[in-house]
């Protein structure tokens, strides 16, 4: 087909919870589509149904059910150390053939915690331990019926600093009890934000820094230095050998605020209608993406899953267009 | 009470015979028509619009999302000549985009692999 593009991807950084990359040689519609799908259409698991057996805590059932829903649920395929794409591993519950639920479309968690003062007393390390201090029920108390599915927690290298004990659900006092069964299902965040795999998914335009050599040649060394100094992001420098004004290495990553540069060069112009010495313009075909996950899956998997969602959608729509052609 | 079903924005109402795409030819302008995509939003609509505008045989392409609570978009296409129907250019646009996405998937897979190779030492120290 004649109008196909061949975009390029350059990875800047990949870690389990974050990916930064540059998408180029395509346009803003593709960048925005990828961003929107990462936020709203990548399938993940989240607790969707809660059966309460006993709840004598200070929070009511609905409140706790809501808090459980917001806990990121991580699917880690067997023999993998990565939080993976749950598409394919699970079925959306509406598409499953089972009557109510089955392991193909859901994961069950059980939680059974009781504030037992006597037991805490016997386990206390010394006299100073406060056995009546509130007990925090966390996501670590959820027991899954599927080996590959667990609530997301801090990664090991972060844990040393944060002393992560899980995500707090409710605090308990003496004699209180919480017993429930929670059912996680696969869904997308168009239905509810709890299924959103990302905390941040943004792109910004690549800044094109265009230096008009001819115009700059009319400036004195002091004036060039003025342009270098005025920019709070320090995106310009003077080449020590040639004395030419140039963008610093990595200027694309720093250029955010260029208004000062604009005012400064307007003042330096001999006539107001003269061309700018330096222009910083948003690129039309190059985008810097930054994606952070909630922990439910690895960041690179979010990106790949989003692209697979787009691919499937386009195939589906192409088929629908073919069907439409036949009926006409 | 009167909140719409949360799934209404993406699940086709097949029980009531809702079609994914409905085409209406324009009665006043030649080689022109409107495609209604049910249960779609800006995500694909803007992608299609921009891709159609890159096609030389397309004179006009634009889309309309009337209200956030209405879960359809109307995509209007006018072509240059009667030899090319709007549905043909739409079909070609979707195929191009599909190939572009395929290309993107392999780009992402390859560049992540390459990045991991180059940053192997860093990756090991994380675990
Ligand atoms: Zn099932």
Coordinates of C-alpha atoms and ligand atoms in Angstrom, one line a residue:
Chain A
X1 CA 0.0 0.0 0.0
X2 CA 1.3 3.4 -0.9
X3 CA 0.9 5.4 2.2
X4 CA 2.5 3.2 4.8
X5 CA 5.0 4.6 7.2
X6 CA 7.9 2.8 8.9
X7 CA 8.2 4.4 12.3
X8 CA 11.4 4.0 14.4
X9 CA 11.7 3.3 18.1
X10 CA 14.8 4.1 20.1
X11 CA 14.8 2.9 23.7
X12 CA 16.3 5.3 26.2
X13 CA 15.7 3.3 29.4
X14 CA 13.9 0.1 30.4
X15 CA 13.3 -1.1 33.9
X16 CA 10.5 -3.3 35.3
X17 CA 8.4 -0.3 36.3
X18 CA 9.4 2.3 33.7
X19 CA 10.2 2.7 30.0
X20 CA 11.4 5.8 28.1
X21 CA 11.7 5.7 24.4
X22 CA 11.6 7.9 21.3
X23 CA 9.0 7.2 18.6
X24 CA 9.9 8.8 15.3
X25 CA 9.0 8.9 11.6
X26 CA 5.3 8.8 12.3
X27 CA 2.8 11.5 13.2
X28 CA 1.0 12.7 16.3
X29 CA -2.1 10.6 15.6
X30 CA -0.1 7.4 16.0
X31 CA 1.7 8.7 19.2
X32 CA -1.6 9.7 20.7
X33 CA -3.3 6.4 19.8
X34 CA -0.5 4.4 21.5
X35 CA -0.7 6.7 24.6
X36 CA -4.5 6.4 24.8
X37 CA -4.5 2.6 24.5
X38 CA -1.8 2.2 27.1
X39 CA -4.0 4.2 29.5
X40 CA -7.4 2.8 28.7
X41 CA -7.4 -0.4 26.7
X42 CA -4.6 -2.7 27.9
X43 CA -6.2 -5.6 29.8
X44 CA -5.1 -6.3 33.3
X45 CA -6.4 -8.1 36.4
X46 CA -8.2 -6.3 39.3
X47 CA -10.5 -7.4 42.1
X48 CA -14.0 -7.0 40.8
X49 CA -16.2 -9.0 43.2
X50 CA -15.9 -9.4 47.0
X51 CA -17.8 -11.8 49.2
X52 CA -17.8 -10.8 52.8
X53 CA -18.0 -13.5 55.4
X54 CA -17.2 -11.4 58.4
X55 CA -16.3 -7.8 58.8
X56 CA -16.2 -6.1 62.2
X57 CA -13.7 -3.5 61.3
X58 CA -14.4 0.2 61.3
X59 CA -14.7 0.3 57.5
X60 CA -17.9 -0.9 55.9
X61 CA -18.0 -3.6 53.3
X62 CA -18.3 -1.3 50.3
X63 CA -15.3 0.8 51.4
X64 CA -13.1 -2.3 51.8
X65 CA -14.3 -3.7 48.4
X66 CA -13.3 -0.5 46.8
X67 CA -9.9 -0.5 48.4
X68 CA -9.3 -4.1 47.3
X69 CA -10.3 -3.2 43.7
X70 CA -7.5 -0.6 43.6
X71 CA -4.7 -3.0 44.5
X72 CA -2.6 -3.7 41.4
X73 CA -2.7 -7.4 40.7
X74 CA 0.4 -8.8 39.0
X75 CA 0.3 -11.7 36.6
X76 CA 3.7 -13.4 36.4
X77 CA 3.7 -16.3 34.0
X78 CA 5.4 -19.5 35.2
X79 CA 9.2 -19.5 34.6
X80 CA 9.2 -15.8 34.1
X81 CA 10.5 -13.0 36.3
X82 CA 8.5 -10.4 34.4
X83 CA 5.0 -9.1 35.1
X84 CA 3.4 -10.3 31.8
X85 CA 0.4 -9.5 29.6
X86 CA -2.6 -11.3 30.9
X87 CA -4.3 -11.2 27.5
X88 CA -4.3 -14.8 26.3
X89 CA -3.7 -16.2 29.8
X90 CA -7.2 -15.2 30.9
X91 CA -10.5 -14.6 29.2
X92 CA -12.7 -11.6 29.7
X93 CA -15.4 -12.9 32.0
X94 CA -18.1 -11.8 29.5
X95 CA -16.6 -14.0 26.8
X96 CA -16.1 -17.0 29.0
X97 CA -18.5 -20.0 28.5
X98 CA -18.6 -20.8 32.2
X99 CA -21.8 -20.3 34.3
X100 CA -20.5 -17.8 36.8
X101 CA -16.7 -18.0 37.0
X102 CA -13.9 -20.4 36.5
X103 CA -10.0 -20.4 36.7
X104 CA -9.9 -19.3 33.0
X105 CA -11.6 -16.0 33.6
X106 CA -11.0 -15.3 37.3
X107 CA -8.6 -15.6 40.2
X108 CA -9.8 -16.0 43.8
X109 CA -8.2 -14.4 46.8
X110 CA -8.9 -15.2 50.4
X111 CA -8.3 -13.0 53.3
X112 CA -8.8 -14.0 56.9
X113 CA -7.3 -11.8 59.6
X114 CA -8.3 -11.5 63.2
X115 CA -6.9 -9.3 66.0
X116 CA -6.1 -11.9 68.6
X117 CA -4.7 -10.1 71.7
X118 CA -3.8 -13.3 73.5
X119 CA -1.8 -14.6 70.6
X120 CA 0.0 -11.3 70.1
X121 CA 0.9 -11.4 73.7
X122 CA 2.5 -14.8 73.5
X123 CA 4.4 -13.7 70.3
X124 CA 5.6 -10.4 71.8
X125 CA 9.3 -10.1 71.9
X126 CA 9.6 -8.2 75.2
X127 CA 7.6 -6.4 77.8
X128 CA 7.7 -3.1 75.9
X129 CA 5.9 -4.4 72.8
X130 CA 2.5 -2.8 72.7
X131 CA 0.2 -5.8 72.1
X132 CA -2.9 -3.5 71.7
X133 CA -1.3 -1.4 68.9
X134 CA -3.6 -1.5 65.8
X135 CA -3.0 -4.3 63.3
X136 CA -2.8 -3.3 59.7
X137 CA -4.3 -5.6 57.2
X138 CA -2.4 -5.4 53.9
X139 CA -2.4 -6.8 50.5
X140 CA 0.2 -9.4 51.8
X141 CA -2.7 -11.0 53.7
X142 CA -4.5 -11.9 50.4
X143 CA -3.9 -15.5 49.5
X144 CA -4.3 -16.3 45.9
X145 CA -5.6 -19.6 44.3
X146 CA -3.3 -19.1 41.3
X147 CA 0.4 -19.4 41.6
X148 CA 1.1 -16.8 38.9
X149 CA -1.2 -14.1 40.3
X150 CA -0.4 -12.0 43.3
X151 CA -0.9 -8.4 44.5
X152 CA 1.9 -6.2 43.2
X153 CA 4.5 -5.1 45.7
X154 CA 7.6 -3.0 45.6
X155 CA 10.5 -4.5 43.7
X156 CA 13.3 -5.9 45.9
X157 CA 15.8 -3.1 45.2
X158 CA 13.3 -0.5 46.3
X159 CA 12.2 -2.4 49.4
X160 CA 15.3 -1.7 51.4
X161 CA 14.5 1.9 51.5
X162 CA 10.7 1.7 51.9
X163 CA 10.2 -1.2 54.3
X164 CA 7.3 -2.2 52.3
X165 CA 4.7 -4.3 54.2
X166 CA 2.2 -4.4 51.4
X167 CA -0.7 -2.0 50.6
X168 CA -2.8 -1.1 53.7
X169 CA -6.4 -2.2 53.4
X170 CA -7.7 -1.5 56.9
X171 CA -6.5 -1.1 60.5
X172 CA -7.9 -3.4 63.2
X173 CA -8.3 -3.0 67.0
X174 CA -8.7 -5.7 69.6
X175 CA -11.4 -8.4 68.8
X176 CA -12.0 -7.2 65.3
X177 CA -12.1 -9.6 62.4
X178 CA -12.1 -9.5 58.6
X179 CA -12.9 -12.6 56.5
X180 CA -13.6 -12.3 52.8
X181 CA -13.2 -13.9 49.4
X182 CA -12.2 -11.5 46.5
X183 CA -12.5 -12.4 42.8
X184 CA -10.1 -10.7 40.4
X185 CA -11.1 -10.5 36.7
X186 CA -9.6 -9.2 33.6
X187 CA -10.8 -5.9 32.3
X188 CA -9.8 -2.6 30.7
X189 CA -9.8 0.8 32.3
X190 CA -12.5 2.1 29.9
X191 CA -14.7 0.2 32.3
X192 CA -13.0 1.3 35.6
X193 CA -9.7 3.0 36.3
X194 CA -8.7 0.1 38.6
X195 CA -7.8 -1.8 35.4
X196 CA -5.3 0.9 34.3
X197 CA -1.8 -0.6 34.0
X198 CA 0.0 2.7 34.0
X199 CA 0.4 5.5 36.6
X200 CA 2.0 7.7 33.9
X201 CA 1.9 7.4 30.2
X202 CA 2.9 10.6 28.4
X203 CA 4.7 11.8 25.4
X204 CA 6.2 15.2 24.6
X205 CA 7.3 16.6 21.3
X206 CA 11.0 16.4 20.4
X207 CA 12.3 20.0 20.4
X208 CA 13.9 20.9 17.1
X209 CA 16.6 23.5 17.9
X210 CA 17.2 25.5 14.7
X211 CA 20.1 27.9 14.6
X212 CA 20.2 30.5 11.8
X213 CA 23.9 30.6 11.1
X214 CA 23.6 33.6 8.8
X215 CA 21.8 35.7 11.5
X216 CA 24.1 34.5 14.3
X217 CA 27.1 35.7 12.3
X218 CA 26.0 39.3 12.8
X219 CA 26.2 39.0 16.6
X220 CA 29.2 39.9 18.7
X221 CA 30.8 37.3 21.1
X222 CA 29.1 39.1 24.0
X223 CA 25.7 38.9 22.4
X224 CA 26.1 35.2 21.7
X225 CA 27.1 34.7 25.4
X226 CA 23.9 36.6 26.3
X227 CA 21.8 34.1 24.4
X228 CA 23.7 31.2 26.0
X229 CA 23.1 32.6 29.5
X230 CA 19.5 33.7 29.2
X231 CA 18.2 30.1 28.7
X232 CA 17.4 28.5 32.1
X233 CA 17.7 25.0 30.6
X234 CA 21.2 25.8 29.3
X235 CA 20.5 24.4 25.8
X236 CA 23.1 26.5 24.0
X237 CA 26.9 26.8 24.1
X238 CA 29.6 28.5 22.2
X239 CA 32.1 26.3 20.5
X240 CA 35.5 27.2 22.1
X241 CA 37.4 26.7 18.8
X242 CA 35.2 28.2 16.1
X243 CA 33.2 30.6 18.3
X244 CA 30.0 29.3 16.7
X245 CA 26.7 29.1 18.6
X246 CA 25.5 25.6 18.9
X247 CA 23.0 23.4 20.8
X248 CA 24.6 21.4 23.7
X249 CA 24.7 17.6 23.6
X250 CA 21.4 16.3 25.0
X251 CA 19.7 19.7 24.6
X252 CA 16.5 17.8 23.5
X253 CA 16.2 16.4 27.0
X254 CA 16.5 19.8 28.7
X255 CA 14.7 22.2 26.5
X256 CA 11.4 22.9 28.2
X257 CA 11.2 26.7 28.7
X258 CA 12.4 28.9 25.8
X259 CA 10.3 32.1 26.3
X260 CA 13.3 33.9 27.8
X261 CA 15.3 33.0 24.7
X262 CA 12.6 34.6 22.6
X263 CA 12.5 37.9 24.5
X264 CA 16.3 38.1 24.6
X265 CA 16.8 37.7 20.9
X266 CA 14.0 40.0 20.0
X267 CA 15.9 42.7 22.0
X268 CA 19.1 41.8 20.1
X269 CA 17.5 42.1 16.6
X270 CA 18.4 45.2 14.6
X271 CA 14.9 45.2 13.1
X272 CA 11.9 43.5 14.6
X273 CA 11.1 41.7 11.3
X274 CA 14.5 40.0 11.2
X275 CA 14.7 36.2 11.3
X276 CA 15.2 34.6 14.7
X277 CA 18.7 33.6 15.7
X278 CA 17.6 30.5 17.4
X279 CA 14.2 28.8 17.1
X280 CA 13.0 25.9 19.2
X281 CA 10.0 24.2 17.6
X282 CA 8.1 21.0 18.5
X283 CA 8.9 18.3 16.0
X284 CA 5.9 17.0 14.0
X285 CA 7.2 13.4 13.7
X286 CA 9.3 12.7 16.8
X287 CA 8.0 12.0 20.3
X288 CA 9.6 11.3 23.6
X289 CA 7.5 8.8 25.6
X290 CA 7.6 8.2 29.3
X291 CA 5.6 5.3 30.8
X292 CA 5.5 4.2 34.4
X293 CA 3.4 1.2 35.5
X294 CA 1.4 0.5 38.6
X295 CA 3.3 -2.7 39.1
X296 CA 0.7 -5.0 37.5
X297 CA 2.9 -5.7 34.6
X298 CA 6.3 -4.7 33.3
X299 CA 6.6 -1.4 31.4
X300 CA 7.8 -2.9 28.1
X301 CA 4.9 -5.4 28.3
X302 CA 2.5 -2.5 28.6
X303 CA 3.8 -1.0 25.4
X304 CA 3.8 -4.3 23.5
X305 CA 0.3 -5.2 24.8
X306 CA -1.0 -1.7 23.7
X307 CA 0.4 -2.3 20.2
X308 CA -1.2 -5.8 20.0
X309 CA -4.5 -4.3 21.1
X310 CA -4.2 -1.7 18.3
X311 CA -3.3 -4.5 15.8
X312 CA -6.3 -6.6 16.8
X313 CA -8.6 -3.6 16.6
X314 CA -7.4 -2.7 13.1
X315 CA -7.8 -6.2 11.9
X316 CA -11.3 -6.4 13.4
X317 CA -12.3 -3.1 11.7
X318 CA -10.7 -4.1 8.4
X319 CA -12.9 -7.2 8.5
X320 CA -16.0 -5.2 9.3
X321 CA -15.2 -2.9 6.4
X322 CA -14.9 -6.0 4.1
X323 CA -18.3 -7.2 5.4
X324 CA -19.8 -3.7 4.7
X325 CA -18.4 -3.9 1.1
X326 CA -20.2 -7.1 0.5
X327 CA -23.6 -5.8 1.7
X328 CA -23.4 -2.8 -0.6
Chain B
X1 CA -29.3 6.2 39.0
X2 CA -29.2 7.4 35.4
X3 CA -25.5 6.6 34.9
X4 CA -24.9 4.7 31.7
X5 CA -23.5 1.2 31.8
X6 CA -19.8 1.4 32.2
X7 CA -19.2 -1.1 29.4
X8 CA -21.4 0.9 27.0
X9 CA -18.3 2.8 25.6
X10 CA -16.7 -0.3 24.2
X11 CA -19.1 -3.3 24.0
X12 CA -21.3 -3.5 20.9
X13 CA -25.0 -4.0 21.6
X14 CA -25.2 -7.1 19.5
X15 CA -28.5 -8.2 21.1
X16 CA -30.2 -5.2 19.5
X17 CA -28.6 -5.8 16.2
X18 CA -26.1 -3.0 16.4
X19 CA -23.6 -3.1 13.6
X20 CA -19.9 -2.0 14.1
X21 CA -19.9 0.2 11.1
X22 CA -22.8 1.9 9.3
X23 CA -22.3 3.7 6.0
X24 CA -24.5 6.5 4.8
X25 CA -23.8 7.9 1.3
X26 CA -24.0 11.7 1.1
X27 CA -27.1 12.8 -0.9
X28 CA -25.7 16.2 -2.0
X29 CA -22.0 15.7 -2.5
X30 CA -20.6 13.3 -5.0
X31 CA -18.1 10.6 -4.0
X32 CA -18.8 11.3 -0.4
X33 CA -20.2 9.5 2.6
X34 CA -20.2 9.1 6.4
X35 CA -19.1 6.0 8.3
X36 CA -20.5 5.6 11.8
X37 CA -18.2 3.5 14.0
X38 CA -20.2 2.3 16.9
X39 CA -18.4 2.0 20.3
X40 CA -15.3 3.7 19.1
X41 CA -13.6 7.0 20.1
X42 CA -10.8 9.4 19.3
X43 CA -8.2 6.6 19.6
X44 CA -9.0 5.1 16.2
X45 CA -10.9 8.0 14.7
X46 CA -8.1 10.5 14.7
X47 CA -5.7 7.8 13.5
X48 CA -8.0 7.1 10.5
X49 CA -8.5 10.7 9.7
X50 CA -4.8 11.5 9.6
X51 CA -4.0 8.4 7.6
X52 CA -6.8 9.2 5.1
X53 CA -5.5 12.8 4.7
X54 CA -2.1 11.4 3.5
X55 CA -3.9 9.6 0.6
X56 CA -3.8 11.7 -2.6
X57 CA -7.2 10.4 -3.7
X58 CA -8.9 11.8 -0.6
X59 CA -10.3 15.3 -0.9
X60 CA -11.8 15.5 2.6
X61 CA -11.6 13.4 5.7
X62 CA -12.9 14.5 9.1
X63 CA -14.5 12.9 12.2
X64 CA -17.0 14.0 14.7
X65 CA -17.6 12.8 18.2
X66 CA -20.8 14.5 19.2
X67 CA -20.8 14.0 23.0
X68 CA -18.8 12.1 25.6
X69 CA -21.9 10.1 26.4
X70 CA -22.6 9.1 22.8
X71 CA -20.3 6.1 22.1
X72 CA -19.8 6.5 18.4
X73 CA -17.8 8.6 16.0
X74 CA -18.8 9.7 12.5
X75 CA -16.0 9.7 9.9
X76 CA -16.8 11.6 6.8
X77 CA -14.8 10.9 3.6
X78 CA -14.9 12.6 0.2
X79 CA -12.7 11.2 -2.6
X80 CA -11.4 13.0 -5.7
X81 CA -13.1 10.9 -8.3
X82 CA -16.0 8.6 -8.9
X83 CA -13.5 5.8 -9.7
X84 CA -12.5 5.6 -6.0
X85 CA -15.2 4.9 -3.5
X86 CA -14.9 6.2 0.1
X87 CA -14.9 2.7 1.4
X88 CA -11.9 1.8 -0.8
X89 CA -9.7 4.5 0.7
X90 CA -10.9 3.6 4.2
X91 CA -10.0 0.0 3.5
X92 CA -6.5 1.0 2.2
X93 CA -6.0 3.4 5.2
X94 CA -6.7 0.6 7.7
X95 CA -4.4 -1.8 5.9
X96 CA -1.6 0.8 6.0
X97 CA -2.1 1.4 9.6
X98 CA -2.2 -2.3 10.3
X99 CA 1.1 -2.8 8.6
X100 CA 2.5 0.2 10.4
X101 CA 1.5 -1.4 13.7
X102 CA 3.2 -4.7 12.7
X103 CA 6.3 -2.7 11.9
X104 CA 6.1 -1.0 15.3
X105 CA 5.8 -4.2 17.2
X106 CA 8.9 -5.6 15.6
X107 CA 10.7 -2.3 16.1
X108 CA 9.9 -2.3 19.8
X109 CA 10.9 -6.0 20.3
X110 CA 14.2 -5.5 18.5
X111 CA 15.2 -2.2 20.1
X112 CA 14.4 -3.5 23.6
X113 CA 16.5 -6.6 23.0
X114 CA 19.3 -4.5 21.7
X115 CA 19.1 -2.1 24.6
X116 CA 19.2 -5.0 27.1
X117 CA 22.3 -6.4 25.3
X118 CA 24.1 -3.0 25.6
X119 CA 23.0 -2.5 29.2
X120 CA 23.5 -6.1 30.4
X121 CA 25.7 -5.1 33.4
X122 CA 23.0 -2.7 34.7
X123 CA 20.2 -5.2 34.4
X124 CA 22.1 -7.9 36.4
X125 CA 22.8 -5.5 39.3
X126 CA 19.1 -4.9 39.7
X127 CA 18.3 -8.5 40.7
Ligands
LIG1 ZN1 -15.0 -18.6 33.1

